[in-house]
Amino acid sequence: MSIEISPLKPAMPAPARLVMGPVLFHWQPDYLRDFYARIADEADIDVVHVGEVVCAKRMPFFDREWPGVIERLQRAGKQVVYSSLALVMGDREVGMIRDLVELPDILIEANDLSTIGVLGGRPHMVGPYVNIYNEGTLRYMIERGATRIALPWELPEPSIASLCAAGRDAEMEMQVFGRVPLAISARCYSARANGLHKDGCRYVCGNMPDGMDVDTLDGAPFLAVNGLQTLSGSYLELSAEMADLREMGVSLFRLSPHRCDMVAIVTLYRRLLTGGISPDEARAEILAVAGDINLANGFLHAIPGADLYRIPGQFQSE
Amino acid sequence: MELVCPAGTPASLRAAVEAGADVVYCGFRDETNARNFPGLNFSREELAAETEFAHSRGTHVYLACNTYPTAGNESLWHKAVDDAVAIGVDAVILADIGLLRYARDRHPDARLHLSVQASASNVEAIRFYHREFGVRRVVLPRVLSLDEIASLNRQIGVETEVFAFGGMCVMAEGRCSLSSYATGESPNMNGVCSPAHHVHYEERGDATISRLGDFTINVYGASETVGYPTLCKGRFRAMGKAGYLFEEPTSLDVTSMLPELAAAGVTALKIEGRQRGKAYIAQVVGSFRRALDQIAAGQATSESKLSHMTEGQSNTTGAYRRTWQ
């Protein structure tokens, strides 16, 4: 086997950019429209994702709104990325994926191999739902036209470092804020918790705009259900790790939208990137904005993902 | 339909062969396979000897190398593929794209199957794996209904294999980090889900608590049978109610659906359970062998007698029936 020698690190890391990930929840159309309008007009953010990632049944509620939303975001100077479904099942959903090829002039985030397949060699982004755990897979994706790669949430720091070193031809992205998608199923757990089936779900997931809290029988917060998707109970929060990630080669930092004031969250992460605030201060302010939540960063530190690893010397305020 | 049976040890491999398996599948004794449990799996020498035995009885052997290679350590997985091909297994079961490309380039004549861990759940994803890496068979994730499987088989040029019996994954395989969220170890990275060394049981008065990592997965009353705390089969509280939110402790059993699966164009049936002992293997494989022989002879299949072998003594046909969703 040939041994590849990585080139030396560039002296300056790529300029960091902030990304608003796709809205994972079933927000009502009026609220969603207002959310994107406010992001377009008020948020100091570089990239904004649109599209439905979790459940195809929700798509008709907002599909005809997307062109207007995209135009407004682009006019505000944001790069818009269209995120595809994470779990594609059945002919109707495959048809939706094939339609993506028809979207001109927009970067598509492929969250399933079907999407990478139908895009052919067209430049695209590979989303965090696609399993990229090693250099061989990463290089394959880049050769096939991936220009940006959002790494899976589960990866520990040494893997991220290796992948960044092997992926210099693409932009690398990591989520740094919000609940983490942990699993997806054919079964709708929002419906099941309400005594319904997926086919007659009455869109009950819309009643839980940040997901349905799932606690252990001992009353400890654990997970959150969002239709077919199971999310972490705690919010991923990597403000203390962002400088290291940037050094490794991650240049895009994704904030996953919640119902808290996301413009304020964007402002905090921007101040963090420009050195106007310490990770310690950022975390305290994030808690003030996001409310009564638990924070976690365990995946990156190769401990349980639900845990909060305290970097020595930081987070003394907690 | 081909009957594909689990073998966690040489003894269970022989039990499966004796009971009428068309194929046995196994893994090497390390994190290259998704059942990386202590005391299980095969050394190179064992696999070579048992492959010779299986072949002498007309049974095929598949090698599962279906975890995701770790960044910086891909050679462990490359060597597993090289060794399996050198030993002469009949197919290698893979999930990772980089590894599929390696196998195709290095061993162009090897028969490659796509593991369920790759979660190829639709026609375009399956075409992608076929076109890019020449996979000849896809093990379908347990998220598709019978109608969806039939439709898929009409549109693709590769064989499909479906899960027929055993542990019931309710999440799309290969896309689940629940285990590493609670324990730091996961199927994709470590080949384990809800691993035993993170499991604890506590007595609290009359109740028994099962815990995984820091989390309570179930609380059992004095009259209840205490089960293993597989995370997605636990009891949790949501919207003020406690219950099996994701799935009751249950096993998959498609005995009642075999004619429908055959009509849907399925090539192979997979029995889950490389961690099971040889008595279990012999009974389950024997039962499916009889059912398949009855179908081949044009007879009606007898009712499944395997309920005592299933988790919680209950079984389900899972996502194959749309009502499950």
PDB file of N, CA, C and O in Angstrom, chain A residues 86 88 91 98 111-114 131 133-137 140 143-144 154 182 184-187 189 192-194 197-199 215 218 234 299 305-306, chain B residues 68-69 72 74 96 98 101 121-122 124 128 132 143 151 155 170 172 174-177 180-181 186 188 204 216 237 241 244-246 322-325:
ATOM      1  N   ALA A  86     -33.140  12.869   4.431  1.00  0.00           N
ATOM      2  CA  ALA A  86     -32.118  11.983   4.999  1.00  0.00           C
ATOM      3  C   ALA A  86     -32.438  10.509   4.760  1.00  0.00           C
ATOM      4  O   ALA A  86     -31.540   9.699   4.571  1.00  0.00           O
ATOM      5  N   VAL A  88     -34.711   8.172   2.338  1.00  0.00           N
ATOM      6  CA  VAL A  88     -35.564   8.163   1.153  1.00  0.00           C
ATOM      7  C   VAL A  88     -36.154   6.768   0.985  1.00  0.00           C
ATOM      8  O   VAL A  88     -35.423   5.789   0.857  1.00  0.00           O
ATOM      9  N   ASP A  91     -41.288   5.095  -4.068  1.00  0.00           N
ATOM     10  CA  ASP A  91     -41.114   5.715  -5.379  1.00  0.00           C
ATOM     11  C   ASP A  91     -41.416   7.208  -5.379  1.00  0.00           C
ATOM     12  O   ASP A  91     -40.805   7.979  -6.116  1.00  0.00           O
ATOM     13  N   ARG A  98     -35.175  12.956  -7.535  1.00  0.00           N
ATOM     14  CA  ARG A  98     -34.818  13.176  -8.958  1.00  0.00           C
ATOM     15  C   ARG A  98     -35.096  14.617  -9.365  1.00  0.00           C
ATOM     16  O   ARG A  98     -34.387  15.191 -10.185  1.00  0.00           O
ATOM     17  N   ASN A 111     -28.078  14.198   1.493  1.00  0.00           N
ATOM     18  CA  ASN A 111     -28.111  13.533   2.797  1.00  0.00           C
ATOM     19  C   ASN A 111     -28.377  12.041   2.678  1.00  0.00           C
ATOM     20  O   ASN A 111     -28.693  11.376   3.669  1.00  0.00           O
ATOM     21  N   ASP A 112     -28.270  11.528   1.463  1.00  0.00           N
ATOM     22  CA  ASP A 112     -28.535  10.112   1.189  1.00  0.00           C
ATOM     23  C   ASP A 112     -27.796   9.798  -0.103  1.00  0.00           C
ATOM     24  O   ASP A 112     -27.629  10.676  -0.951  1.00  0.00           O
ATOM     25  N   LEU A 113     -27.381   8.543  -0.274  1.00  0.00           N
ATOM     26  CA  LEU A 113     -26.620   8.179  -1.464  1.00  0.00           C
ATOM     27  C   LEU A 113     -27.435   8.334  -2.746  1.00  0.00           C
ATOM     28  O   LEU A 113     -26.880   8.552  -3.821  1.00  0.00           O
ATOM     29  N   SER A 114     -28.760   8.235  -2.641  1.00  0.00           N
ATOM     30  CA  SER A 114     -29.595   8.412  -3.828  1.00  0.00           C
ATOM     31  C   SER A 114     -29.351   9.788  -4.425  1.00  0.00           C
ATOM     32  O   SER A 114     -29.259   9.941  -5.649  1.00  0.00           O
ATOM     33  N   ASN A 131     -22.452   8.682   5.766  1.00  0.00           N
ATOM     34  CA  ASN A 131     -21.377   8.161   6.617  1.00  0.00           C
ATOM     35  C   ASN A 131     -20.000   8.379   6.001  1.00  0.00           C
ATOM     36  O   ASN A 131     -19.565   7.607   5.149  1.00  0.00           O
ATOM     37  N   TYR A 133     -16.501   8.304   7.475  1.00  0.00           N
ATOM     38  CA  TYR A 133     -15.732   8.018   8.684  1.00  0.00           C
ATOM     39  C   TYR A 133     -14.237   7.938   8.415  1.00  0.00           C
ATOM     40  O   TYR A 133     -13.456   7.812   9.358  1.00  0.00           O
ATOM     41  N   ASN A 134     -13.840   7.935   7.145  1.00  0.00           N
ATOM     42  CA  ASN A 134     -12.418   7.706   6.851  1.00  0.00           C
ATOM     43  C   ASN A 134     -12.002   8.373   5.564  1.00  0.00           C
ATOM     44  O   ASN A 134     -12.848   8.834   4.781  1.00  0.00           O
ATOM     45  N   GLU A 135     -10.693   8.380   5.332  1.00  0.00           N
ATOM     46  CA  GLU A 135     -10.119   9.113   4.209  1.00  0.00           C
ATOM     47  C   GLU A 135     -10.536   8.537   2.856  1.00  0.00           C
ATOM     48  O   GLU A 135     -10.752   9.278   1.892  1.00  0.00           O
ATOM     49  N   GLY A 136     -10.647   7.203   2.785  1.00  0.00           N
ATOM     50  CA  GLY A 136     -10.996   6.580   1.502  1.00  0.00           C
ATOM     51  C   GLY A 136     -12.359   7.052   1.018  1.00  0.00           C
ATOM     52  O   GLY A 136     -12.535   7.393  -0.159  1.00  0.00           O
ATOM     53  N   THR A 137     -13.309   7.075   1.927  1.00  0.00           N
ATOM     54  CA  THR A 137     -14.651   7.520   1.565  1.00  0.00           C
ATOM     55  C   THR A 137     -14.660   9.019   1.256  1.00  0.00           C
ATOM     56  O   THR A 137     -15.284   9.470   0.302  1.00  0.00           O
ATOM     57  N   TYR A 140     -13.220   9.626  -2.159  1.00  0.00           N
ATOM     58  CA  TYR A 140     -14.184   9.219  -3.186  1.00  0.00           C
ATOM     59  C   TYR A 140     -15.220  10.323  -3.400  1.00  0.00           C
ATOM     60  O   TYR A 140     -15.539  10.682  -4.537  1.00  0.00           O
ATOM     61  N   GLU A 143     -13.740  13.288  -5.282  1.00  0.00           N
ATOM     62  CA  GLU A 143     -13.540  12.966  -6.702  1.00  0.00           C
ATOM     63  C   GLU A 143     -14.854  12.987  -7.467  1.00  0.00           C
ATOM     64  O   GLU A 143     -14.896  13.270  -8.657  1.00  0.00           O
ATOM     65  N   ARG A 144     -15.940  12.639  -6.791  1.00  0.00           N
ATOM     66  CA  ARG A 144     -17.262  12.607  -7.439  1.00  0.00           C
ATOM     67  C   ARG A 144     -17.948  13.953  -7.475  1.00  0.00           C
ATOM     68  O   ARG A 144     -19.089  14.056  -7.898  1.00  0.00           O
ATOM     69  N   GLU A 154     -20.950  12.091  15.121  1.00  0.00           N
ATOM     70  CA  GLU A 154     -20.419  11.080  16.033  1.00  0.00           C
ATOM     71  C   GLU A 154     -18.887  11.073  16.101  1.00  0.00           C
ATOM     72  O   GLU A 154     -18.302  10.464  16.993  1.00  0.00           O
ATOM     73  N   LEU A 182     -29.684  11.754  16.028  1.00  0.00           N
ATOM     74  CA  LEU A 182     -29.034  10.499  16.428  1.00  0.00           C
ATOM     75  C   LEU A 182     -29.532   9.310  15.626  1.00  0.00           C
ATOM     76  O   LEU A 182     -28.813   8.330  15.466  1.00  0.00           O
ATOM     77  N   ILE A 184     -32.863   7.772  12.648  1.00  0.00           N
ATOM     78  CA  ILE A 184     -34.085   7.982  11.865  1.00  0.00           C
ATOM     79  C   ILE A 184     -34.692   6.613  11.571  1.00  0.00           C
ATOM     80  O   ILE A 184     -33.973   5.624  11.461  1.00  0.00           O
ATOM     81  N   SER A 185     -36.010   6.588  11.476  1.00  0.00           N
ATOM     82  CA  SER A 185     -36.730   5.321  11.379  1.00  0.00           C
ATOM     83  C   SER A 185     -37.838   5.434  10.337  1.00  0.00           C
ATOM     84  O   SER A 185     -38.202   6.526   9.920  1.00  0.00           O
ATOM     85  N   ALA A 186     -38.372   4.270   9.933  1.00  0.00           N
ATOM     86  CA  ALA A 186     -39.572   4.293   9.095  1.00  0.00           C
ATOM     87  C   ALA A 186     -40.788   4.663   9.933  1.00  0.00           C
ATOM     88  O   ALA A 186     -41.807   5.092   9.418  1.00  0.00           O
ATOM     89  N   ARG A 187     -40.658   4.449  11.237  1.00  0.00           N
ATOM     90  CA  ARG A 187     -41.801   4.652  12.136  1.00  0.00           C
ATOM     91  C   ARG A 187     -41.787   6.081  12.678  1.00  0.00           C
ATOM     92  O   ARG A 187     -40.732   6.607  13.005  1.00  0.00           O
ATOM     93  N   TYR A 189     -42.424   8.383  15.623  1.00  0.00           N
ATOM     94  CA  TYR A 189     -42.583   8.277  17.070  1.00  0.00           C
ATOM     95  C   TYR A 189     -43.432   9.401  17.650  1.00  0.00           C
ATOM     96  O   TYR A 189     -43.991   9.246  18.732  1.00  0.00           O
ATOM     97  N   ARG A 192     -46.736   7.795  17.139  1.00  0.00           N
ATOM     98  CA  ARG A 192     -46.895   6.648  18.047  1.00  0.00           C
ATOM     99  C   ARG A 192     -47.172   7.116  19.483  1.00  0.00           C
ATOM    100  O   ARG A 192     -48.015   6.546  20.167  1.00  0.00           O
ATOM    101  N   ALA A 193     -46.477   8.173  19.921  1.00  0.00           N
ATOM    102  CA  ALA A 193     -46.688   8.675  21.286  1.00  0.00           C
ATOM    103  C   ALA A 193     -48.098   9.228  21.449  1.00  0.00           C
ATOM    104  O   ALA A 193     -48.608   9.343  22.564  1.00  0.00           O
ATOM    105  N   ASN A 194     -48.734   9.583  20.324  1.00  0.00           N
ATOM    106  CA  ASN A 194     -50.100  10.097  20.355  1.00  0.00           C
ATOM    107  C   ASN A 194     -51.125   9.033  19.965  1.00  0.00           C
ATOM    108  O   ASN A 194     -52.277   9.360  19.656  1.00  0.00           O
ATOM    109  N   HIS A 197     -50.743   6.242  13.747  1.00  0.00           N
ATOM    110  CA  HIS A 197     -49.759   5.683  12.829  1.00  0.00           C
ATOM    111  C   HIS A 197     -49.238   6.778  11.905  1.00  0.00           C
ATOM    112  O   HIS A 197     -49.859   7.821  11.769  1.00  0.00           O
ATOM    113  N   LYS A 198     -48.120   6.471  11.229  1.00  0.00           N
ATOM    114  CA  LYS A 198     -47.537   7.470  10.332  1.00  0.00           C
ATOM    115  C   LYS A 198     -48.528   7.898   9.251  1.00  0.00           C
ATOM    116  O   LYS A 198     -48.632   9.081   8.920  1.00  0.00           O
ATOM    117  N   ASP A 199     -49.268   6.925   8.698  1.00  0.00           N
ATOM    118  CA  ASP A 199     -50.173   7.264   7.591  1.00  0.00           C
ATOM    119  C   ASP A 199     -51.325   8.168   8.022  1.00  0.00           C
ATOM    120  O   ASP A 199     -51.928   8.833   7.190  1.00  0.00           O
ATOM    121  N   ASP A 215     -37.767  11.564  28.468  1.00  0.00           N
ATOM    122  CA  ASP A 215     -37.008  11.426  29.711  1.00  0.00           C
ATOM    123  C   ASP A 215     -36.896   9.952  30.089  1.00  0.00           C
ATOM    124  O   ASP A 215     -37.713   9.125  29.671  1.00  0.00           O
ATOM    125  N   ASP A 218     -36.546   7.626  35.448  1.00  0.00           N
ATOM    126  CA  ASP A 218     -36.090   8.334  36.642  1.00  0.00           C
ATOM    127  C   ASP A 218     -36.218   9.841  36.502  1.00  0.00           C
ATOM    128  O   ASP A 218     -35.775  10.585  37.379  1.00  0.00           O
ATOM    129  N   SER A 234     -29.875  16.874  24.816  1.00  0.00           N
ATOM    130  CA  SER A 234     -29.092  18.089  25.052  1.00  0.00           C
ATOM    131  C   SER A 234     -28.699  18.747  23.728  1.00  0.00           C
ATOM    132  O   SER A 234     -28.786  18.133  22.671  1.00  0.00           O
ATOM    133  N   PHE A 299     -19.182  13.633  21.992  1.00  0.00           N
ATOM    134  CA  PHE A 299     -18.730  12.925  20.780  1.00  0.00           C
ATOM    135  C   PHE A 299     -17.312  13.347  20.399  1.00  0.00           C
ATOM    136  O   PHE A 299     -16.455  12.511  20.118  1.00  0.00           O
ATOM    137  N   GLY A 305     -21.713  10.772  23.884  1.00  0.00           N
ATOM    138  CA  GLY A 305     -22.113  12.024  23.244  1.00  0.00           C
ATOM    139  C   GLY A 305     -22.941  12.914  24.142  1.00  0.00           C
ATOM    140  O   GLY A 305     -22.964  14.134  23.969  1.00  0.00           O
ATOM    141  N   ALA A 306     -23.613  12.318  25.109  1.00  0.00           N
ATOM    142  CA  ALA A 306     -24.473  13.084  26.009  1.00  0.00           C
ATOM    143  C   ALA A 306     -23.688  13.845  27.070  1.00  0.00           C
ATOM    144  O   ALA A 306     -24.245  14.703  27.756  1.00  0.00           O
TER     145      ALA A 306
ATOM    146  N   TYR B  68     -17.497   0.806   9.766  1.00  0.00           N
ATOM    147  CA  TYR B  68     -16.878   1.893   9.002  1.00  0.00           C
ATOM    148  C   TYR B  68     -15.428   2.049   9.433  1.00  0.00           C
ATOM    149  O   TYR B  68     -15.164   2.329  10.609  1.00  0.00           O
ATOM    150  N   PRO B  69     -14.473   1.842   8.516  1.00  0.00           N
ATOM    151  CA  PRO B  69     -13.059   1.963   8.892  1.00  0.00           C
ATOM    152  C   PRO B  69     -12.786   3.296   9.593  1.00  0.00           C
ATOM    153  O   PRO B  69     -13.330   4.331   9.208  1.00  0.00           O
ATOM    154  N   GLY B  72      -7.399   7.005   9.569  1.00  0.00           N
ATOM    155  CA  GLY B  72      -6.027   6.724  10.000  1.00  0.00           C
ATOM    156  C   GLY B  72      -5.727   5.257  10.220  1.00  0.00           C
ATOM    157  O   GLY B  72      -4.592   4.884  10.492  1.00  0.00           O
ATOM    158  N   GLU B  74      -7.356   2.533   8.186  1.00  0.00           N
ATOM    159  CA  GLU B  74      -8.129   1.781   7.197  1.00  0.00           C
ATOM    160  C   GLU B  74      -7.509   0.440   6.851  1.00  0.00           C
ATOM    161  O   GLU B  74      -8.197  -0.472   6.384  1.00  0.00           O
ATOM    162  N   ASP B  96     -18.970   0.437   3.885  1.00  0.00           N
ATOM    163  CA  ASP B  96     -18.275   1.714   3.699  1.00  0.00           C
ATOM    164  C   ASP B  96     -17.881   1.927   2.240  1.00  0.00           C
ATOM    165  O   ASP B  96     -17.369   1.010   1.576  1.00  0.00           O
ATOM    166  N   GLY B  98     -15.458   3.827   0.892  1.00  0.00           N
ATOM    167  CA  GLY B  98     -14.024   3.715   0.628  1.00  0.00           C
ATOM    168  C   GLY B  98     -13.584   2.259   0.566  1.00  0.00           C
ATOM    169  O   GLY B  98     -12.753   1.871  -0.270  1.00  0.00           O
ATOM    170  N   ARG B 101     -14.777   0.610  -2.663  1.00  0.00           N
ATOM    171  CA  ARG B 101     -13.908   0.949  -3.785  1.00  0.00           C
ATOM    172  C   ARG B 101     -12.604   0.151  -3.714  1.00  0.00           C
ATOM    173  O   ARG B 101     -12.119  -0.343  -4.725  1.00  0.00           O
ATOM    174  N   SER B 121     -31.942   2.350   0.943  1.00  0.00           N
ATOM    175  CA  SER B 121     -33.376   2.136   1.131  1.00  0.00           C
ATOM    176  C   SER B 121     -34.209   2.537  -0.072  1.00  0.00           C
ATOM    177  O   SER B 121     -35.430   2.617   0.027  1.00  0.00           O
ATOM    178  N   ASN B 122     -33.565   2.790  -1.219  1.00  0.00           N
ATOM    179  CA  ASN B 122     -34.345   3.207  -2.381  1.00  0.00           C
ATOM    180  C   ASN B 122     -33.618   2.864  -3.672  1.00  0.00           C
ATOM    181  O   ASN B 122     -32.429   2.549  -3.676  1.00  0.00           O
ATOM    182  N   GLU B 124     -32.568   4.545  -6.280  1.00  0.00           N
ATOM    183  CA  GLU B 124     -31.411   5.319  -6.760  1.00  0.00           C
ATOM    184  C   GLU B 124     -30.161   5.014  -5.935  1.00  0.00           C
ATOM    185  O   GLU B 124     -29.061   4.965  -6.475  1.00  0.00           O
ATOM    186  N   PHE B 128     -26.791   3.291  -7.441  1.00  0.00           N
ATOM    187  CA  PHE B 128     -25.494   3.929  -7.210  1.00  0.00           C
ATOM    188  C   PHE B 128     -24.454   2.880  -6.787  1.00  0.00           C
ATOM    189  O   PHE B 128     -23.365   2.798  -7.367  1.00  0.00           O
ATOM    190  N   GLU B 132     -21.360   1.923  -9.218  1.00  0.00           N
ATOM    191  CA  GLU B 132     -20.034   2.378  -8.804  1.00  0.00           C
ATOM    192  C   GLU B 132     -19.129   1.237  -8.357  1.00  0.00           C
ATOM    193  O   GLU B 132     -17.924   1.284  -8.554  1.00  0.00           O
ATOM    194  N   VAL B 143     -36.601  -0.780   7.146  1.00  0.00           N
ATOM    195  CA  VAL B 143     -37.498   0.381   7.127  1.00  0.00           C
ATOM    196  C   VAL B 143     -38.516   0.283   5.994  1.00  0.00           C
ATOM    197  O   VAL B 143     -39.384   1.139   5.870  1.00  0.00           O
ATOM    198  N   SER B 151     -41.656  -3.197  -5.349  1.00  0.00           N
ATOM    199  CA  SER B 151     -41.423  -2.154  -6.348  1.00  0.00           C
ATOM    200  C   SER B 151     -39.934  -2.003  -6.637  1.00  0.00           C
ATOM    201  O   SER B 151     -39.517  -1.904  -7.797  1.00  0.00           O
ATOM    202  N   GLN B 155     -37.305  -2.717 -10.263  1.00  0.00           N
ATOM    203  CA  GLN B 155     -36.549  -1.626 -10.891  1.00  0.00           C
ATOM    204  C   GLN B 155     -35.035  -1.803 -10.855  1.00  0.00           C
ATOM    205  O   GLN B 155     -34.321  -1.031 -11.486  1.00  0.00           O
ATOM    206  N   VAL B 170     -35.054  -0.914  15.047  1.00  0.00           N
ATOM    207  CA  VAL B 170     -36.174  -0.059  14.626  1.00  0.00           C
ATOM    208  C   VAL B 170     -35.703   1.205  13.926  1.00  0.00           C
ATOM    209  O   VAL B 170     -36.485   1.895  13.296  1.00  0.00           O
ATOM    210  N   ALA B 172     -33.065   3.132  11.088  1.00  0.00           N
ATOM    211  CA  ALA B 172     -32.348   2.793   9.863  1.00  0.00           C
ATOM    212  C   ALA B 172     -30.916   2.425  10.243  1.00  0.00           C
ATOM    213  O   ALA B 172     -30.206   3.215  10.865  1.00  0.00           O
ATOM    214  N   GLY B 174     -26.984   1.686  10.379  1.00  0.00           N
ATOM    215  CA  GLY B 174     -25.850   2.446   9.865  1.00  0.00           C
ATOM    216  C   GLY B 174     -26.037   3.941  10.004  1.00  0.00           C
ATOM    217  O   GLY B 174     -25.167   4.726   9.632  1.00  0.00           O
ATOM    218  N   ARG B 175     -27.202   4.349  10.525  1.00  0.00           N
ATOM    219  CA  ARG B 175     -27.448   5.780  10.689  1.00  0.00           C
ATOM    220  C   ARG B 175     -27.905   6.062  12.106  1.00  0.00           C
ATOM    221  O   ARG B 175     -28.680   6.986  12.332  1.00  0.00           O
ATOM    222  N   CYS B 176     -27.447   5.279  13.040  1.00  0.00           N
ATOM    223  CA  CYS B 176     -27.941   5.402  14.408  1.00  0.00           C
ATOM    224  C   CYS B 176     -26.775   5.622  15.364  1.00  0.00           C
ATOM    225  O   CYS B 176     -25.873   4.799  15.449  1.00  0.00           O
ATOM    226  N   SER B 177     -26.806   6.750  16.062  1.00  0.00           N
ATOM    227  CA  SER B 177     -25.767   7.047  17.055  1.00  0.00           C
ATOM    228  C   SER B 177     -26.330   7.039  18.467  1.00  0.00           C
ATOM    229  O   SER B 177     -25.736   7.632  19.371  1.00  0.00           O
ATOM    230  N   SER B 180     -23.760   5.436  20.910  1.00  0.00           N
ATOM    231  CA  SER B 180     -22.587   6.238  21.273  1.00  0.00           C
ATOM    232  C   SER B 180     -22.990   7.494  22.029  1.00  0.00           C
ATOM    233  O   SER B 180     -22.184   8.061  22.763  1.00  0.00           O
ATOM    234  N   TYR B 181     -24.246   7.923  21.874  1.00  0.00           N
ATOM    235  CA  TYR B 181     -24.712   9.052  22.677  1.00  0.00           C
ATOM    236  C   TYR B 181     -24.735   8.661  24.169  1.00  0.00           C
ATOM    237  O   TYR B 181     -24.351   9.440  25.024  1.00  0.00           O
ATOM    238  N   SER B 186     -20.461   2.696  19.336  1.00  0.00           N
ATOM    239  CA  SER B 186     -21.592   2.601  18.417  1.00  0.00           C
ATOM    240  C   SER B 186     -21.398   1.487  17.394  1.00  0.00           C
ATOM    241  O   SER B 186     -20.294   0.975  17.224  1.00  0.00           O
ATOM    242  N   ASN B 188     -21.484   1.760  14.073  1.00  0.00           N
ATOM    243  CA  ASN B 188     -20.648   2.199  12.954  1.00  0.00           C
ATOM    244  C   ASN B 188     -19.177   2.244  13.310  1.00  0.00           C
ATOM    245  O   ASN B 188     -18.315   1.881  12.520  1.00  0.00           O
ATOM    246  N   ARG B 204     -33.977  -1.733  43.497  1.00  0.00           N
ATOM    247  CA  ARG B 204     -34.531  -0.587  44.231  1.00  0.00           C
ATOM    248  C   ARG B 204     -35.845  -1.057  44.837  1.00  0.00           C
ATOM    249  O   ARG B 204     -36.868  -1.060  44.147  1.00  0.00           O
ATOM    250  N   THR B 216     -31.169   5.360  32.753  1.00  0.00           N
ATOM    251  CA  THR B 216     -32.084   4.282  33.074  1.00  0.00           C
ATOM    252  C   THR B 216     -32.845   3.902  31.807  1.00  0.00           C
ATOM    253  O   THR B 216     -33.479   4.754  31.174  1.00  0.00           O
ATOM    254  N   ARG B 237     -40.293   8.133  29.273  1.00  0.00           N
ATOM    255  CA  ARG B 237     -41.432   8.985  29.587  1.00  0.00           C
ATOM    256  C   ARG B 237     -41.482  10.136  28.579  1.00  0.00           C
ATOM    257  O   ARG B 237     -40.483  10.829  28.376  1.00  0.00           O
ATOM    258  N   LYS B 241     -46.503  10.329  29.771  1.00  0.00           N
ATOM    259  CA  LYS B 241     -46.808   8.895  29.796  1.00  0.00           C
ATOM    260  C   LYS B 241     -45.516   8.090  29.727  1.00  0.00           C
ATOM    261  O   LYS B 241     -44.590   8.462  29.014  1.00  0.00           O
ATOM    262  N   TYR B 244     -43.069   1.967  26.103  1.00  0.00           N
ATOM    263  CA  TYR B 244     -42.077   1.608  25.082  1.00  0.00           C
ATOM    264  C   TYR B 244     -42.274   2.543  23.898  1.00  0.00           C
ATOM    265  O   TYR B 244     -43.012   2.239  22.967  1.00  0.00           O
ATOM    266  N   LEU B 245     -41.625   3.677  23.943  1.00  0.00           N
ATOM    267  CA  LEU B 245     -41.836   4.730  22.948  1.00  0.00           C
ATOM    268  C   LEU B 245     -41.412   4.292  21.552  1.00  0.00           C
ATOM    269  O   LEU B 245     -42.087   4.570  20.563  1.00  0.00           O
ATOM    270  N   PHE B 246     -40.272   3.612  21.448  1.00  0.00           N
ATOM    271  CA  PHE B 246     -39.741   3.254  20.127  1.00  0.00           C
ATOM    272  C   PHE B 246     -40.231   1.872  19.704  1.00  0.00           C
ATOM    273  O   PHE B 246     -40.758   1.705  18.609  1.00  0.00           O
ATOM    274  N   ARG B 322     -47.232  -2.170   6.692  1.00  0.00           N
ATOM    275  CA  ARG B 322     -47.226  -0.716   6.833  1.00  0.00           C
ATOM    276  C   ARG B 322     -47.877  -0.239   8.130  1.00  0.00           C
ATOM    277  O   ARG B 322     -47.569   0.854   8.624  1.00  0.00           O
ATOM    278  N   THR B 323     -48.769  -1.063   8.690  1.00  0.00           N
ATOM    279  CA  THR B 323     -49.430  -0.674   9.940  1.00  0.00           C
ATOM    280  C   THR B 323     -48.432  -0.482  11.078  1.00  0.00           C
ATOM    281  O   THR B 323     -48.705   0.244  12.029  1.00  0.00           O
ATOM    282  N   TRP B 324     -47.252  -1.118  10.974  1.00  0.00           N
ATOM    283  CA  TRP B 324     -46.237  -0.985  12.024  1.00  0.00           C
ATOM    284  C   TRP B 324     -45.761   0.464  12.142  1.00  0.00           C
ATOM    285  O   TRP B 324     -45.416   0.929  13.215  1.00  0.00           O
ATOM    286  N   GLN B 325     -45.734   1.161  11.004  1.00  0.00           N
ATOM    287  CA  GLN B 325     -45.149   2.500  10.979  1.00  0.00           C
ATOM    288  C   GLN B 325     -46.045   3.506  11.691  1.00  0.00           C
ATOM    289  O   GLN B 325     -45.622   4.604  11.986  1.00  0.00           O
TER     290      GLN B 325
END
